[in-house]
Short mmCIF file of C-alpha atoms and ligand atoms in Angstrom, two decimals:
data_model
loop_
_atom_site.label_atom_id
_atom_site.label_comp_id
_atom_site.label_asym_id
_atom_site.label_seq_id
_atom_site.Cartn_x
_atom_site.Cartn_y
_atom_site.Cartn_z
CA UNK A 8 -82.32 -21.11 107.88
CA UNK A 9 -79.22 -22.43 106.79
CA UNK A 10 -76.98 -23.90 109.40
CA UNK A 11 -73.51 -24.92 109.00
CA UNK A 12 -74.21 -27.64 107.13
CA UNK A 13 -75.43 -25.85 104.18
CA UNK A 14 -78.50 -27.47 104.51
CA UNK A 15 -81.83 -26.51 106.09
CA UNK A 16 -83.29 -28.12 109.12
CA UNK A 17 -86.43 -28.12 107.31
CA UNK A 18 -84.67 -30.14 104.46
CA UNK A 19 -83.13 -32.92 107.13
CA UNK A 20 -86.47 -33.15 108.42
CA UNK A 21 -87.78 -34.02 104.76
CA UNK A 22 -85.19 -36.45 104.60
CA UNK A 23 -85.96 -38.09 107.79
CA UNK A 24 -89.74 -38.31 106.79
CA UNK A 25 -88.85 -39.65 103.50
CA UNK A 26 -86.88 -42.73 105.07
CA UNK A 27 -89.46 -43.51 108.00
CA UNK A 28 -92.15 -43.56 104.92
CA UNK A 29 -90.10 -46.51 103.16
CA UNK A 30 -89.19 -48.13 106.25
CA UNK A 31 -92.78 -48.10 107.33
CA UNK A 32 -94.67 -47.66 110.65
CA UNK A 33 -93.78 -50.87 112.81
CA UNK A 34 -89.88 -50.18 111.71
CA UNK A 35 -87.24 -48.73 114.05
CA UNK A 36 -84.04 -46.81 112.37
CA UNK A 37 -80.63 -46.79 114.40
CA UNK A 38 -77.62 -44.92 113.34
CA UNK A 39 -74.47 -44.25 115.17
CA UNK A 40 -72.14 -41.21 114.95
CA UNK A 41 -68.99 -41.96 113.75
CA UNK A 42 -66.23 -42.80 116.08
CA UNK A 43 -63.34 -40.98 116.86
CA UNK A 44 -60.10 -42.51 115.47
CA UNK A 45 -56.91 -42.72 116.99
CA UNK A 46 -54.21 -41.48 114.55
CA UNK A 47 -51.27 -42.42 117.05
CA UNK A 48 -50.90 -42.87 120.57
CA UNK A 49 -53.23 -39.81 121.97
CA UNK A 50 -53.82 -37.98 118.79
CA UNK A 51 -56.60 -38.46 116.58
CA UNK A 52 -57.66 -38.10 113.16
CA UNK A 53 -59.58 -34.92 111.97
CA UNK A 54 -63.21 -36.15 112.88
CA UNK A 55 -65.39 -36.77 109.99
CA UNK A 56 -69.16 -37.51 110.45
CA UNK A 57 -70.67 -41.01 109.38
CA UNK A 58 -72.37 -39.46 106.03
CA UNK A 59 -75.51 -41.48 106.79
CA UNK A 60 -75.82 -39.97 110.03
CA UNK A 61 -74.91 -36.66 108.74
CA UNK A 62 -77.15 -36.85 105.65
CA UNK A 63 -80.09 -37.18 108.17
CA UNK A 64 -79.23 -34.90 110.77
CA UNK A 65 -76.52 -32.66 110.01
CA UNK A 66 -75.11 -32.99 113.64
CA UNK A 67 -71.17 -33.13 113.67
CA UNK A 68 -69.98 -34.42 117.04
CA UNK A 69 -69.13 -37.70 117.82
CA UNK A 70 -70.79 -40.12 120.57
CA UNK A 71 -74.22 -39.58 119.19
CA UNK A 72 -76.91 -41.94 118.35
CA UNK A 73 -80.21 -41.23 116.01
CA UNK A 74 -83.00 -43.02 116.34
CA UNK A 75 -85.81 -42.69 114.10
CA UNK A 76 -88.92 -44.44 114.93
CA UNK A 77 -92.09 -43.74 112.68
CA UNK A 78 -95.78 -42.86 113.57
CA UNK A 79 -94.39 -42.65 117.34
CA UNK A 80 -96.73 -40.74 119.12
CA UNK A 81 -94.13 -39.01 121.39
CA UNK A 82 -91.79 -38.03 119.07
CA UNK A 83 -89.97 -39.69 115.93
CA UNK A 84 -86.67 -38.40 115.54
CA UNK A 85 -84.77 -38.97 119.02
CA UNK A 86 -81.03 -37.96 119.63
CA UNK A 87 -79.11 -39.07 122.17
CA UNK A 88 -75.74 -36.94 122.06
CA UNK A 89 -73.27 -35.80 124.65
CA UNK A 90 -74.28 -33.61 127.58
CA UNK A 91 -72.89 -30.01 127.98
CA UNK A 92 -70.03 -29.96 130.15
CA UNK A 93 -68.15 -26.21 130.48
CA UNK A 94 -64.99 -28.23 131.44
CA UNK A 95 -64.91 -30.43 128.33
CA UNK A 96 -65.81 -27.70 126.37
CA UNK A 97 -62.99 -25.43 127.36
CA UNK A 98 -60.66 -28.05 125.97
CA UNK A 99 -62.44 -29.60 123.03
CA UNK A 100 -65.05 -26.91 121.87
CA UNK A 101 -69.00 -26.59 122.28
CA UNK A 102 -71.53 -29.12 122.43
CA UNK A 103 -74.81 -28.83 120.99
CA UNK A 104 -76.08 -30.75 124.07
CA UNK A 105 -79.92 -32.05 124.63
CA UNK A 106 -81.58 -28.39 124.33
CA UNK A 107 -79.34 -27.61 121.04
CA UNK A 108 -80.34 -30.96 119.45
CA UNK A 109 -84.06 -29.90 119.58
CA UNK A 110 -84.19 -26.17 118.98
CA UNK A 111 -80.95 -26.52 116.78
CA UNK A 112 -81.13 -29.83 114.51
CA UNK A 113 -84.84 -29.90 114.82
CA UNK A 114 -85.20 -33.21 116.87
CA UNK A 115 -88.61 -34.36 118.84
CA UNK A 116 -86.41 -35.34 121.72
CA UNK A 117 -83.09 -35.75 123.05
CA UNK A 118 -81.24 -37.72 125.77
CA UNK A 119 -77.93 -37.75 127.13
CA UNK A 120 -75.84 -40.56 125.48
CA UNK A 121 -74.90 -42.09 128.74
CA UNK A 122 -78.74 -42.98 128.82
CA UNK A 123 -78.93 -45.41 125.74
CA UNK A 124 -78.36 -48.33 127.48
CA UNK A 125 -81.16 -47.72 129.42
CA UNK A 126 -83.43 -46.30 126.96
CA UNK A 127 -83.29 -48.25 123.90
CA UNK A 128 -84.43 -51.55 124.86
CA UNK A 129 -87.76 -49.78 125.48
CA UNK A 130 -87.78 -47.87 122.10
CA UNK A 131 -87.10 -51.30 120.57
CA UNK A 132 -89.93 -53.00 122.23
CA UNK A 133 -92.91 -53.25 120.13
CA UNK A 134 -91.66 -52.72 116.82
CA UNK A 135 -91.32 -55.40 114.63
CA UNK A 136 -88.45 -54.44 112.33
CA UNK A 137 -84.99 -52.85 113.11
CA UNK A 138 -83.12 -51.18 110.38
CA UNK A 139 -79.21 -50.76 110.90
CA UNK A 140 -75.70 -50.81 109.09
CA UNK A 141 -75.29 -54.71 110.24
CA UNK A 142 -71.20 -55.28 110.49
CA UNK A 143 -70.06 -51.39 109.96
CA UNK A 144 -68.85 -51.45 113.47
CA UNK A 145 -68.51 -54.51 115.54
CA UNK A 146 -68.65 -52.96 118.95
CA UNK A 147 -72.23 -51.16 118.28
CA UNK A 148 -73.49 -54.56 116.96
CA UNK A 149 -73.14 -56.25 119.64
CA UNK A 150 -74.47 -53.41 121.96
CA UNK A 151 -77.63 -53.61 119.55
CA UNK A 152 -78.07 -57.33 119.93
CA UNK A 153 -77.60 -57.04 123.93
CA UNK A 154 -80.74 -54.51 123.74
CA UNK A 155 -82.76 -56.83 121.57
CA UNK A 156 -82.05 -59.65 124.18
CA UNK A 157 -82.94 -57.50 126.99
CA UNK A 158 -86.46 -57.05 125.46
CA UNK A 159 -86.55 -60.82 124.28
CA UNK A 160 -85.92 -61.54 127.92
CA UNK A 161 -89.09 -59.93 129.02
CA UNK A 162 -91.41 -61.71 126.52
CA UNK A 163 -92.99 -63.54 129.55
CA UNK A 164 -93.94 -60.30 130.53
CA UNK A 165 -95.76 -59.32 127.65
CA UNK A 166 -92.80 -57.83 125.82
CA UNK A 167 -92.81 -57.67 121.98
CA UNK A 168 -89.25 -57.73 120.55
CA UNK A 169 -88.37 -57.23 116.85
CA UNK A 170 -87.94 -60.21 114.67
CA UNK A 171 -86.90 -58.63 111.49
CA UNK A 172 -83.47 -57.10 111.27
CA UNK A 173 -82.95 -55.00 107.47
CA UNK A 174 -80.11 -53.43 105.98
CA UNK A 175 -80.63 -49.21 106.43
CA UNK A 176 -77.91 -49.10 103.45
CA UNK A 177 -80.94 -50.46 100.89
CA UNK A 178 -83.56 -47.79 101.88
CA UNK A 179 -81.42 -44.73 102.44
CA UNK A 180 -78.78 -45.21 100.14
CA UNK A 181 -81.23 -45.21 97.17
CA UNK A 182 -82.67 -41.85 98.74
CA UNK A 183 -79.22 -40.26 98.91
CA UNK A 184 -78.50 -40.97 95.18
CA UNK A 185 -80.90 -38.36 94.10
CA UNK A 186 -79.41 -35.24 94.93
CA UNK A 187 -81.42 -32.06 95.98
CA UNK A 188 -81.23 -28.79 94.77
CA UNK A 189 -79.53 -27.69 97.91
CA UNK A 190 -77.15 -30.54 97.55
CA UNK A 191 -76.41 -29.86 94.24
CA UNK A 192 -75.38 -26.02 95.25
CA UNK A 193 -73.02 -27.57 97.74
CA UNK A 194 -71.40 -30.11 95.11
CA UNK A 195 -71.13 -26.93 92.47
CA UNK A 196 -69.30 -25.08 95.28
CA UNK A 197 -67.03 -27.69 95.81
CA UNK A 198 -66.44 -28.44 92.21
CA UNK A 199 -65.79 -24.65 92.04
CA UNK A 200 -62.94 -25.00 94.62
CA UNK A 201 -61.46 -27.84 93.20
CA UNK A 202 -61.16 -26.00 89.75
CA UNK A 203 -59.40 -23.44 91.42
CA UNK A 204 -57.17 -25.48 93.27
CA UNK A 205 -56.18 -27.09 90.03
CA UNK A 206 -55.96 -24.08 88.50
CA UNK A 207 -53.10 -22.93 91.50
CA UNK A 208 -51.23 -26.22 91.09
CA UNK A 209 -50.96 -25.73 87.03
CA UNK A 210 -50.02 -22.43 87.74
CA UNK A 211 -46.89 -22.91 89.64
CA UNK A 212 -45.55 -26.30 88.01
CA UNK A 213 -42.16 -26.15 86.36
CA UNK A 214 -39.64 -28.92 86.03
CA UNK A 215 -37.97 -29.94 89.09
CA UNK A 216 -40.96 -29.34 91.37
CA UNK A 217 -42.01 -31.73 94.08
CA UNK A 218 -44.98 -33.34 93.90
CA UNK A 219 -46.01 -32.38 97.63
CA UNK A 220 -45.28 -28.50 96.58
CA UNK A 221 -47.95 -29.28 93.81
CA UNK A 222 -49.92 -31.09 96.65
CA UNK A 223 -49.41 -27.58 99.00
CA UNK A 224 -50.89 -25.42 96.40
CA UNK A 225 -53.95 -27.36 95.95
CA UNK A 226 -54.76 -28.09 99.38
CA UNK A 227 -53.89 -24.43 100.35
CA UNK A 228 -56.81 -23.43 98.12
CA UNK A 229 -59.29 -25.99 100.00
CA UNK A 230 -58.39 -24.55 103.32
CA UNK A 231 -58.86 -20.83 102.02
CA UNK A 232 -62.14 -21.90 100.93
CA UNK A 233 -63.36 -23.68 104.20
CA UNK A 234 -62.81 -27.14 102.36
CA UNK A 235 -60.68 -30.12 103.16
CA UNK A 236 -59.77 -32.86 100.84
CA UNK A 237 -62.37 -35.14 99.75
CA UNK A 238 -59.81 -37.85 99.96
CA UNK A 239 -55.91 -38.33 99.88
CA UNK A 240 -54.93 -36.09 97.21
CA UNK A 241 -53.23 -38.21 94.43
CA UNK A 242 -49.75 -35.94 92.55
CA UNK A 243 -47.77 -38.43 90.39
CA UNK A 244 -45.09 -36.49 88.33
CA UNK A 245 -43.45 -38.99 85.43
CA UNK A 246 -44.20 -42.75 85.88
CA UNK A 247 -46.05 -41.87 89.21
CA UNK A 248 -49.00 -41.26 87.38
CA UNK A 249 -49.45 -44.87 86.22
CA UNK A 250 -50.13 -45.67 90.01
CA UNK A 251 -53.84 -45.52 90.28
CA UNK A 252 -54.09 -44.47 93.86
CA UNK A 253 -50.48 -43.25 94.02
CA UNK A 254 -50.08 -41.64 97.97
CA UNK A 255 -46.19 -40.62 98.49
CA UNK A 256 -46.34 -37.42 96.75
CA UNK A 257 -42.91 -37.09 97.83
CA UNK A 258 -41.09 -37.46 94.31
CA UNK A 259 -39.55 -34.88 92.03
CA UNK A 260 -40.34 -33.71 88.52
CA UNK A 261 -38.41 -33.53 85.67
CA UNK A 262 -38.45 -31.72 82.09
CA UNK A 263 -40.76 -33.74 79.95
CA UNK A 264 -42.73 -35.21 82.53
CA UNK A 265 -46.42 -35.29 82.69
CA UNK A 266 -48.19 -34.25 86.06
CA UNK A 267 -51.16 -36.57 87.03
CA UNK A 268 -53.09 -34.53 89.73
CA UNK A 269 -56.42 -36.28 91.25
CA UNK A 270 -57.71 -34.17 94.04
CA UNK A 271 -61.12 -32.80 95.10
CA UNK A 272 -62.45 -30.75 97.61
CA UNK A 273 -65.21 -31.62 100.43
CA UNK A 274 -67.40 -28.42 101.09
CA UNK A 275 -70.03 -29.02 103.86
CA UNK A 276 -69.72 -32.97 103.67
CA UNK A 277 -70.04 -32.80 99.86
CA UNK A 278 -67.17 -34.31 97.65
CA UNK A 279 -66.27 -33.12 94.31
CA UNK A 280 -63.03 -35.71 92.47
CA UNK A 281 -61.22 -34.14 89.51
CA UNK A 282 -58.36 -35.17 87.82
CA UNK A 283 -56.20 -33.00 85.17
CA UNK A 284 -52.77 -34.58 83.56
CA UNK A 285 -50.62 -31.41 82.41
CA UNK A 286 -47.04 -31.03 81.27
CA UNK A 287 -44.81 -30.07 84.15
CA UNK A 288 -42.92 -27.43 81.49
CA UNK A 289 -46.50 -26.23 80.00
CA UNK A 290 -45.71 -28.50 76.32
CA UNK A 291 -47.30 -31.93 75.80
CA UNK A 292 -44.80 -34.32 73.52
CA UNK A 293 -46.07 -35.89 70.73
CA UNK A 294 -46.55 -39.30 72.61
CA UNK A 295 -48.52 -37.67 75.36
CA UNK A 296 -50.53 -35.39 73.48
CA UNK A 297 -51.61 -38.56 71.43
CA UNK A 298 -52.52 -40.34 74.44
CA UNK A 299 -54.11 -37.35 75.98
CA UNK A 300 -56.26 -36.84 73.21
CA UNK A 301 -57.30 -40.35 72.97
CA UNK A 302 -58.49 -40.46 76.81
CA UNK A 303 -60.33 -37.06 76.21
CA UNK A 304 -62.61 -38.67 73.23
CA UNK A 305 -63.00 -41.34 75.45
CA UNK A 306 -64.39 -39.03 78.04
CA UNK A 307 -66.30 -37.12 75.33
CA UNK A 308 -67.80 -40.72 74.28
CA UNK A 309 -68.81 -41.32 78.12
CA UNK A 310 -70.29 -37.84 78.09
CA UNK A 311 -72.31 -38.19 75.36
CA UNK A 312 -74.07 -41.29 77.24
CA UNK A 313 -74.83 -39.13 80.05
CA UNK A 314 -78.56 -38.41 79.82
CA UNK A 315 -81.54 -39.39 81.45
CA UNK A 316 -83.13 -43.07 80.47
CA UNK A 317 -79.80 -44.32 79.31
CA UNK A 318 -78.19 -47.23 81.28
CA UNK A 319 -75.34 -45.83 83.42
CA UNK A 320 -72.77 -48.87 82.11
CA UNK A 321 -73.33 -47.14 78.95
CA UNK A 322 -70.44 -44.36 79.46
CA UNK A 323 -68.13 -46.96 80.33
CA UNK A 324 -68.95 -49.09 77.30
CA UNK A 325 -68.35 -46.08 75.44
CA UNK A 326 -64.74 -45.19 76.54
CA UNK A 327 -63.58 -48.54 76.56
CA UNK A 328 -64.54 -48.65 72.64
CA UNK A 329 -63.01 -45.51 71.94
CA UNK A 330 -59.79 -46.60 74.22
CA UNK A 331 -59.21 -49.58 72.32
CA UNK A 332 -59.46 -48.53 68.93
CA UNK A 333 -57.46 -45.66 69.38
CA UNK A 334 -54.84 -48.32 71.01
CA UNK A 335 -54.92 -50.24 68.02
CA UNK A 336 -54.45 -46.97 66.00
CA UNK A 337 -51.24 -46.35 67.68
CA UNK A 338 -50.13 -49.97 67.50
CA UNK A 339 -50.50 -50.15 71.22
CA UNK A 340 -52.82 -53.07 71.02
CA UNK A 341 -52.69 -55.65 68.06
CA UNK A 342 -55.53 -57.17 66.39
CA UNK A 343 -59.28 -56.79 65.87
CA UNK A 344 -61.60 -54.32 68.05
CA UNK A 345 -64.29 -56.74 68.84
CA UNK A 346 -61.65 -59.51 70.03
CA UNK A 347 -59.64 -57.05 72.11
CA UNK A 348 -62.74 -55.44 73.97
CA UNK A 349 -64.45 -58.97 74.31
CA UNK A 350 -61.03 -60.82 75.82
CA UNK A 351 -60.50 -57.12 77.84
CA UNK A 352 -56.86 -56.72 76.21
CA UNK A 353 -57.13 -52.96 76.59
CA UNK A 354 -57.49 -53.79 80.64
CA UNK A 355 -53.19 -53.83 80.16
CA UNK A 356 -53.49 -50.13 79.93
CA UNK A 357 -56.61 -49.36 81.31
CA UNK A 358 -57.83 -51.45 84.17
CA UNK A 359 -60.51 -49.19 86.24
CA UNK A 360 -64.04 -48.50 85.43
CA UNK A 361 -64.98 -45.10 84.02
CA UNK A 362 -66.73 -43.36 87.21
CA UNK A 363 -68.73 -43.97 90.45
CA UNK A 364 -71.29 -41.96 92.11
CA UNK A 365 -70.66 -38.65 93.74
CA UNK A 366 -72.00 -37.30 96.87
CA UNK A 367 -71.47 -37.34 100.60
CA UNK A 368 -68.85 -39.60 99.38
CA UNK A 369 -65.99 -39.42 96.83
CA UNK A 370 -67.22 -43.20 95.95
CA UNK A 371 -71.05 -42.34 96.71
CA UNK A 372 -73.95 -44.90 98.00
CA UNK A 373 -76.13 -46.17 95.91
CA UNK A 374 -76.56 -49.53 93.50
CA UNK A 375 -75.26 -49.38 90.20
CA UNK A 376 -77.38 -52.29 89.09
CA UNK A 377 -81.34 -53.13 89.60
CA UNK A 378 -82.66 -56.40 89.24
CA UNK A 379 -79.71 -57.47 87.55
CA UNK A 380 -79.25 -54.59 84.99
CA UNK A 381 -77.37 -51.53 84.88
CA UNK A 382 -79.50 -48.88 85.93
CA UNK A 383 -81.14 -45.96 84.12
CA UNK A 384 -79.70 -42.57 85.02
CA UNK A 385 -82.31 -40.19 86.32
CA UNK A 386 -81.93 -36.44 86.81
CA UNK A 387 -80.49 -35.32 90.13
CA UNK A 388 -77.80 -38.23 90.21
CA UNK A 389 -74.33 -37.32 90.42
CA UNK A 390 -71.15 -39.30 89.05
CA UNK A 391 -67.80 -39.11 87.72
CA UNK A 392 -66.41 -39.58 84.29
CA UNK A 393 -62.88 -40.87 84.48
CA UNK A 394 -61.16 -42.53 81.71
CA UNK A 395 -57.44 -43.07 81.61
CA UNK A 396 -54.43 -44.69 79.98
CA UNK A 397 -51.66 -46.20 82.21
CA UNK A 398 -48.41 -47.39 80.02
CA UNK A 399 -45.98 -48.98 82.64
CA UNK A 400 -42.54 -47.92 82.70
CA UNK A 401 -41.56 -51.60 82.84
CA UNK A 402 -43.68 -52.93 79.84
CA UNK A 403 -41.45 -54.38 77.52
CA UNK A 404 -43.79 -54.76 74.99
CA UNK A 405 -44.34 -51.58 73.94
CA UNK A 406 -42.01 -49.27 72.21
CA UNK A 407 -40.29 -47.03 74.85
CA UNK A 408 -41.65 -44.17 73.78
CA UNK A 409 -44.51 -44.95 75.13
CA UNK A 410 -43.41 -45.78 78.62
CA UNK A 411 -44.26 -44.35 81.63
CA UNK A 412 -46.88 -42.35 80.72
CA UNK A 413 -50.03 -41.83 82.73
CA UNK A 414 -52.97 -40.14 81.89
CA UNK A 415 -56.43 -39.66 83.44
CA UNK A 416 -59.34 -37.09 82.89
CA UNK A 417 -61.85 -36.40 85.50
CA UNK A 418 -64.98 -34.67 85.62
CA UNK A 419 -68.02 -34.64 87.91
CA UNK A 420 -71.38 -34.82 85.99
CA UNK A 421 -75.11 -34.13 87.16
CA UNK A 422 -77.98 -35.76 84.88
CA UNK A 423 -80.63 -33.15 84.41
CA UNK A 424 -83.98 -33.19 82.85
CA UNK A 425 -82.41 -31.80 79.51
CA UNK A 426 -79.36 -34.00 79.72
CA UNK A 427 -76.53 -32.96 81.90
CA UNK A 428 -74.33 -30.61 83.31
CA UNK A 429 -70.72 -30.72 84.07
CA UNK A 430 -70.09 -29.31 87.13
CA UNK A 431 -66.38 -28.99 86.95
CA UNK A 432 -66.58 -28.09 83.23
CA UNK A 433 -64.97 -24.64 83.74
CA UNK A 434 -61.73 -26.46 84.55
CA UNK A 435 -59.18 -26.48 81.29
CA UNK A 436 -59.23 -30.00 79.86
CA UNK A 437 -57.84 -30.77 76.32
CA UNK A 438 -54.03 -30.06 75.51
CA UNK A 439 -54.94 -27.02 73.92
CA UNK A 440 -56.89 -25.58 76.49
CA UNK A 441 -54.12 -26.80 79.16
CA UNK A 442 -51.27 -25.38 77.11
CA UNK A 443 -52.52 -22.03 76.79
CA UNK A 444 -53.48 -21.85 80.48
CA UNK A 445 -50.24 -22.48 81.40
CA UNK A 446 -48.13 -20.07 78.60
CA UNK A 447 -50.15 -17.38 80.08
CA UNK A 448 -49.85 -17.77 83.85
N1 LIG B 519 -60.11 -40.30 93.34
C1 LIG B 519 -60.56 -41.13 93.61
C2 LIG B 519 -61.28 -41.76 92.18
O1 LIG B 519 -61.30 -40.87 91.44
O2 LIG B 519 -62.19 -42.46 92.08
MN1 MN B 520 -63.30 -40.58 90.95
MN1 MN B 521 -60.40 -38.98 91.41
#
C-alpha cells in the first residue's frame, strides 16, 4: 500500500531495520522531527520535515521524536508524537495521533510527545551507544544531555548509562546515498515535473519579460503537479546569470540577453535540480553560442565518467579540462593547458564543483571521499552534472563581447549497472535543441 509519501510502510520498515542492524544491538538512535520555523511574528515557513526523520518514518508532522532501539523485545520503533486534539485539528488539520503512528506508519509503539521527558531516560538506560545528530538543534542537544544525566544519577541504584555517543549521519547518510527503485521512481517524477516547468518558462520568454514572471511559470507547473520548489528558484537574465545563487529574481530582460534558470521540483520529498540557459529572444549570439557549446561539451565529458567503478571526482576533472581547453582556444585564458589547470586559472570563470549528490535534499547527504580517496560510483547513486562559465560584466581583462555572459547546464544522473540514466534527459539542452524548441512554441 502506497502512502502519501509514495513509499510503502514496508520500505520504511526495511530502512529502519537496515539502520538498526548497522548500529548494533546495544545501541539506541534518537531522531527529532524538524521544528516549525517562524517567518515573521506569528507566521511560519511552510513546514518541511527533517529528511532523515522522513526517510525513516514517512511521518510529516512536527513535534515528534523517532526512537529506534535494536533488539528491544517490547518494540524497536517508537514514535513520540502529538496527541489527537479535535480543537487544534480544527485549526491546523488532522494529526495521526498514537493510534495512527502504529496503524498507518508501522511503529511498534507510540506515546504522546509530552511524555518524552518521562520515558526517554528509561529507554536510554542499559544501552551503551547513542546515535544522534549532535549540534544540529542546540535545544534538543541539551535535552538529550539532560536525559543521559538522569540515567547517570541513578548509577548507585544499578542504572547503566550510555557511554558512547556517535554521529548518526555516519551510518544513515551512507544508507541514503543508495536509492531504491521506489525512490528512483519518485525522483524520475520530480525530474519530469521540472522538465515541464523549464519548458513552460522557455515557452513564454520574450525580451522585456521579468525574471519573476518566468519564475511564476516554472512554479505554477510545480504546484499544478503537487510539487514544491526543491530550493529557491534562480532566474537570472543577462549578467544576473553570473551570480551563482542569484536570489532577487526581480530584474527585467533585454533583447539579446541570455536567461539562466536553475530550478527543480521536490516531489514527495525528493528533489530534482535542473539548469538551462537560453536566449530570451530564441536565438543565441555568436559569443553566447560558443560558450554554450563549450559548457555542453564539458557536461558531455563529465557524463562519460558516470558509470560504476569510476571515481566520483573524475567527472569534475573531465569538465575542468574541457572548459580550460576551450577558454584557451577562445582567448579567455592564456598560456599552457596543464599550467592553467594546476594553477586553477579557470576558476576565474568556473568557481564551483561540477555536481553533488541528489535525493531527499538537493545537496544530498553521503561522503564524497572514502579513506581519503574520491569514492567510486555504484548503481543507485544519483548526482547532478552542472558545469558552467561566468564572465563577469566587470572583467576588464576580457574583450567586451564576452562580458556578462553566464551559462550553466545541469542535469540529474542515476548510476545504473550498465552505466547511467539521465533523469532529466528529455529537456532540450543544446543550443540547436533550444532554438528549435523556441522557434516552434
Ligand atoms: N541549485 C543549486 C545547485 O545547483 O546546486
Ligand atoms: Mn545543483
Ligand atoms: Mn541547480
